[in-house]
Amino acid sequence: QKEVEQDPGPLSVPEGAIVSLNCTYSNSAFQYFMWYRQYSRKGPELLMYTYSSGNKEDGRFTAQVDKSSKYISLFIRDSQPSDSATYLCAMSRGGTSGSRLTFGEGTQLTVNP
Amino acid sequence: DTAVSQTPKYLVTQMGNDKSIKCEQNLGHDTMYWYKQDSKKFLKIMFSYNNKELIINETVPNRFSPKSPDKAHLNLHINSLELGDSAVYFCATGNRADQPQHFGDGTRLSIL
């Protein structure tokens, strides 16, 4: 069983839709949670970073962490064609040797104009 | 000015060859990483260096040898390249273990 599960999609939505992306994890030692966006032929770009359970908002993006359920989400409001990319959830345990990121498979999102 | 830069961007070579990939960062971060992304876009850690000291070494064939000449550089040398080594290799940096990592744009390695 993978430590981090993410539905690979693909997910296709019309412009303006609310997008919900999710990951579940099995290792309760994970403390830090991230969402990265990856455009084709580019490196992952950090979108959101959270430590504790709860919500964090940044513009059109909201990240949710529920440690009790081992579940994290990313919501994108008023989605735009420029949001079309692969979205990767990532998490780490922290500490020098625990700083490695464990990624989900990535969800490929297409926002249609 | 690119924060994390990798060279080359593309590398096409024959099976059995030896090749190196270089990474440089200007963020002043203490820790640098190599990740491998396979054809299904799955990213997996390979190595990590903190202040030139190897701290993470995943189960990677010993044909792969990382080297960190200084805090701003991390190189990856691969001996006797195999078809299965075809992937995108990403360098990343982080300032503290509890801080997010920043990635380069990757080196696309294709083995013929």
PDB file of C-alpha atoms in Angstrom, chain A:
ATOM      1  CA  GLN A   1       0.000   0.000   0.000  1.00  0.00           C
ATOM      2  CA  LYS A   2       1.300   3.451  -0.932  1.00  0.00           C
ATOM      3  CA  GLU A   3       1.929   5.888   1.911  1.00  0.00           C
ATOM      4  CA  VAL A   4       0.095   8.653   0.022  1.00  0.00           C
ATOM      5  CA  GLU A   5      -2.876   8.005  -2.251  1.00  0.00           C
ATOM      6  CA  GLN A   6      -4.060  10.545  -4.800  1.00  0.00           C
ATOM      7  CA  ASP A   7      -6.567  10.067  -7.590  1.00  0.00           C
ATOM      8  CA  PRO A   8      -4.548  10.604 -10.792  1.00  0.00           C
ATOM      9  CA  GLY A   9      -7.583  11.787 -12.746  1.00  0.00           C
ATOM     10  CA  PRO A  10      -7.613  13.159 -15.365  1.00  0.00           C
ATOM     11  CA  LEU A  11     -10.056  15.788 -14.166  1.00  0.00           C
ATOM     12  CA  SER A  12     -11.706  18.124 -16.666  1.00  0.00           C
ATOM     13  CA  VAL A  13     -13.853  21.084 -15.572  1.00  0.00           C
ATOM     14  CA  PRO A  14     -15.341  24.193 -17.206  1.00  0.00           C
ATOM     15  CA  GLU A  15     -13.845  27.594 -16.496  1.00  0.00           C
ATOM     16  CA  GLY A  16     -15.229  29.090 -13.286  1.00  0.00           C
ATOM     17  CA  ALA A  17     -15.869  25.733 -11.609  1.00  0.00           C
ATOM     18  CA  ILE A  18     -14.776  24.880  -8.084  1.00  0.00           C
ATOM     19  CA  VAL A  19     -12.153  22.139  -8.144  1.00  0.00           C
ATOM     20  CA  SER A  20     -11.563  19.743  -5.275  1.00  0.00           C
ATOM     21  CA  LEU A  21      -8.351  17.705  -5.131  1.00  0.00           C
ATOM     22  CA  ASN A  22      -7.710  15.177  -2.389  1.00  0.00           C
ATOM     23  CA  CYS A  23      -5.065  12.949  -0.879  1.00  0.00           C
ATOM     24  CA  THR A  24      -5.164  10.360   1.871  1.00  0.00           C
ATOM     25  CA  TYR A  25      -2.170   9.065   3.766  1.00  0.00           C
ATOM     26  CA  SER A  26      -1.388   6.190   6.066  1.00  0.00           C
ATOM     27  CA  ASN A  27       1.646   7.409   8.059  1.00  0.00           C
ATOM     28  CA  SER A  28       0.511   9.352  11.135  1.00  0.00           C
ATOM     29  CA  ALA A  29       4.075  10.697  11.519  1.00  0.00           C
ATOM     30  CA  PHE A  30       3.519  13.148   8.662  1.00  0.00           C
ATOM     31  CA  GLN A  31       3.437  16.667  10.096  1.00  0.00           C
ATOM     32  CA  TYR A  32       3.878  18.989   7.127  1.00  0.00           C
ATOM     33  CA  PHE A  33       1.601  19.078   4.109  1.00  0.00           C
ATOM     34  CA  MET A  34       2.109  20.741   0.771  1.00  0.00           C
ATOM     35  CA  TRP A  35       0.446  21.161  -2.577  1.00  0.00           C
ATOM     36  CA  TYR A  36       2.572  21.650  -5.641  1.00  0.00           C
ATOM     37  CA  ARG A  37       1.499  22.579  -9.160  1.00  0.00           C
ATOM     38  CA  GLN A  38       3.472  21.212 -12.075  1.00  0.00           C
ATOM     39  CA  TYR A  39       3.114  22.523 -15.597  1.00  0.00           C
ATOM     40  CA  SER A  40       4.282  20.406 -18.502  1.00  0.00           C
ATOM     41  CA  ARG A  41       8.086  20.299 -18.798  1.00  0.00           C
ATOM     42  CA  LYS A  42       8.512  22.321 -15.612  1.00  0.00           C
ATOM     43  CA  GLY A  43       9.432  21.571 -12.018  1.00  0.00           C
ATOM     44  CA  PRO A  44       6.883  21.392  -9.181  1.00  0.00           C
ATOM     45  CA  GLU A  45       5.957  24.851  -7.914  1.00  0.00           C
ATOM     46  CA  LEU A  46       4.837  25.271  -4.310  1.00  0.00           C
ATOM     47  CA  LEU A  47       1.206  26.395  -3.975  1.00  0.00           C
ATOM     48  CA  MET A  48       0.279  25.800  -0.366  1.00  0.00           C
ATOM     49  CA  TYR A  49       2.089  24.717   2.805  1.00  0.00           C
ATOM     50  CA  THR A  50       0.379  23.778   6.059  1.00  0.00           C
ATOM     51  CA  TYR A  51       1.468  22.318   9.364  1.00  0.00           C
ATOM     52  CA  SER A  52      -1.576  21.716  11.503  1.00  0.00           C
ATOM     53  CA  SER A  53      -5.118  20.553  10.924  1.00  0.00           C
ATOM     54  CA  GLY A  54      -7.464  23.222   9.642  1.00  0.00           C
ATOM     55  CA  ASN A  55      -7.829  25.501   6.657  1.00  0.00           C
ATOM     56  CA  LYS A  56      -5.413  27.849   4.953  1.00  0.00           C
ATOM     57  CA  GLU A  57      -6.506  30.248   2.236  1.00  0.00           C
ATOM     58  CA  ASP A  58      -4.430  32.052  -0.383  1.00  0.00           C
ATOM     59  CA  GLY A  59      -6.386  33.866  -3.061  1.00  0.00           C
ATOM     60  CA  ARG A  60      -8.443  31.338  -4.992  1.00  0.00           C
ATOM     61  CA  PHE A  61      -6.753  28.401  -3.258  1.00  0.00           C
ATOM     62  CA  THR A  62      -7.763  26.796   0.036  1.00  0.00           C
ATOM     63  CA  ALA A  63      -5.887  23.919   1.634  1.00  0.00           C
ATOM     64  CA  GLN A  64      -7.516  21.731   4.253  1.00  0.00           C
ATOM     65  CA  VAL A  65      -5.814  19.243   6.544  1.00  0.00           C
ATOM     66  CA  ASP A  66      -7.640  16.713   8.706  1.00  0.00           C
ATOM     67  CA  LYS A  67      -5.000  14.781  10.613  1.00  0.00           C
ATOM     68  CA  SER A  68      -7.548  12.658  12.463  1.00  0.00           C
ATOM     69  CA  SER A  69      -8.823  11.300   9.135  1.00  0.00           C
ATOM     70  CA  LYS A  70      -5.393  11.445   7.442  1.00  0.00           C
ATOM     71  CA  TYR A  71      -6.931  13.446   4.640  1.00  0.00           C
ATOM     72  CA  ILE A  72      -5.871  16.638   2.878  1.00  0.00           C
ATOM     73  CA  SER A  73      -7.642  18.686   0.221  1.00  0.00           C
ATOM     74  CA  LEU A  74      -6.983  21.564  -2.119  1.00  0.00           C
ATOM     75  CA  PHE A  75      -9.879  23.673  -3.380  1.00  0.00           C
ATOM     76  CA  ILE A  76      -9.557  25.990  -6.354  1.00  0.00           C
ATOM     77  CA  ARG A  77     -12.306  28.588  -6.715  1.00  0.00           C
ATOM     78  CA  ASP A  78     -13.203  30.274 -10.007  1.00  0.00           C
ATOM     79  CA  SER A  79     -10.879  27.958 -11.894  1.00  0.00           C
ATOM     80  CA  GLN A  80      -9.066  29.390 -14.914  1.00  0.00           C
ATOM     81  CA  PRO A  81      -7.553  27.745 -18.002  1.00  0.00           C
ATOM     82  CA  SER A  82      -4.164  28.758 -16.592  1.00  0.00           C
ATOM     83  CA  ASP A  83      -4.839  26.381 -13.666  1.00  0.00           C
ATOM     84  CA  SER A  84      -4.538  23.442 -16.083  1.00  0.00           C
ATOM     85  CA  ALA A  85      -1.616  21.444 -14.715  1.00  0.00           C
ATOM     86  CA  THR A  86      -0.768  18.419 -12.595  1.00  0.00           C
ATOM     87  CA  TYR A  87      -1.345  18.944  -8.883  1.00  0.00           C
ATOM     88  CA  LEU A  88       0.826  16.991  -6.477  1.00  0.00           C
ATOM     89  CA  CYS A  89       0.221  16.579  -2.781  1.00  0.00           C
ATOM     90  CA  ALA A  90       3.335  16.067  -0.676  1.00  0.00           C
ATOM     91  CA  MET A  91       4.057  15.542   2.984  1.00  0.00           C
ATOM     92  CA  SER A  92       6.986  15.109   5.339  1.00  0.00           C
ATOM     93  CA  ARG A  93       7.723  14.048   8.904  1.00  0.00           C
ATOM     94  CA  GLY A  94      10.097  16.902   9.630  1.00  0.00           C
ATOM     95  CA  GLY A  95      13.504  16.589  11.271  1.00  0.00           C
ATOM     96  CA  THR A  96      16.715  16.486   9.259  1.00  0.00           C
ATOM     97  CA  SER A  97      16.366  12.903   8.075  1.00  0.00           C
ATOM     98  CA  GLY A  98      12.592  13.197   7.870  1.00  0.00           C
ATOM     99  CA  SER A  99      12.585  16.168   5.566  1.00  0.00           C
ATOM    100  CA  ARG A 100      12.142  14.029   2.474  1.00  0.00           C
ATOM    101  CA  LEU A 101       8.877  14.683   0.703  1.00  0.00           C
ATOM    102  CA  THR A 102       6.543  11.790   0.019  1.00  0.00           C
ATOM    103  CA  PHE A 103       4.365  12.595  -2.966  1.00  0.00           C
ATOM    104  CA  GLY A 104       1.015  11.431  -4.237  1.00  0.00           C
ATOM    105  CA  GLU A 105       0.770  10.361  -7.867  1.00  0.00           C
ATOM    106  CA  GLY A 106      -0.500  13.751  -8.968  1.00  0.00           C
ATOM    107  CA  THR A 107      -3.901  14.731 -10.406  1.00  0.00           C
ATOM    108  CA  GLN A 108      -3.970  16.043 -13.952  1.00  0.00           C
ATOM    109  CA  LEU A 109      -6.420  18.961 -14.186  1.00  0.00           C
ATOM    110  CA  THR A 110      -7.748  20.594 -17.349  1.00  0.00           C
ATOM    111  CA  VAL A 111      -9.864  23.744 -17.116  1.00  0.00           C
ATOM    112  CA  ASN A 112     -11.771  24.308 -20.351  1.00  0.00           C
ATOM    113  CA  PRO A 113     -12.550  27.865 -21.487  1.00  0.00           C
TER     114      PRO A 113
END
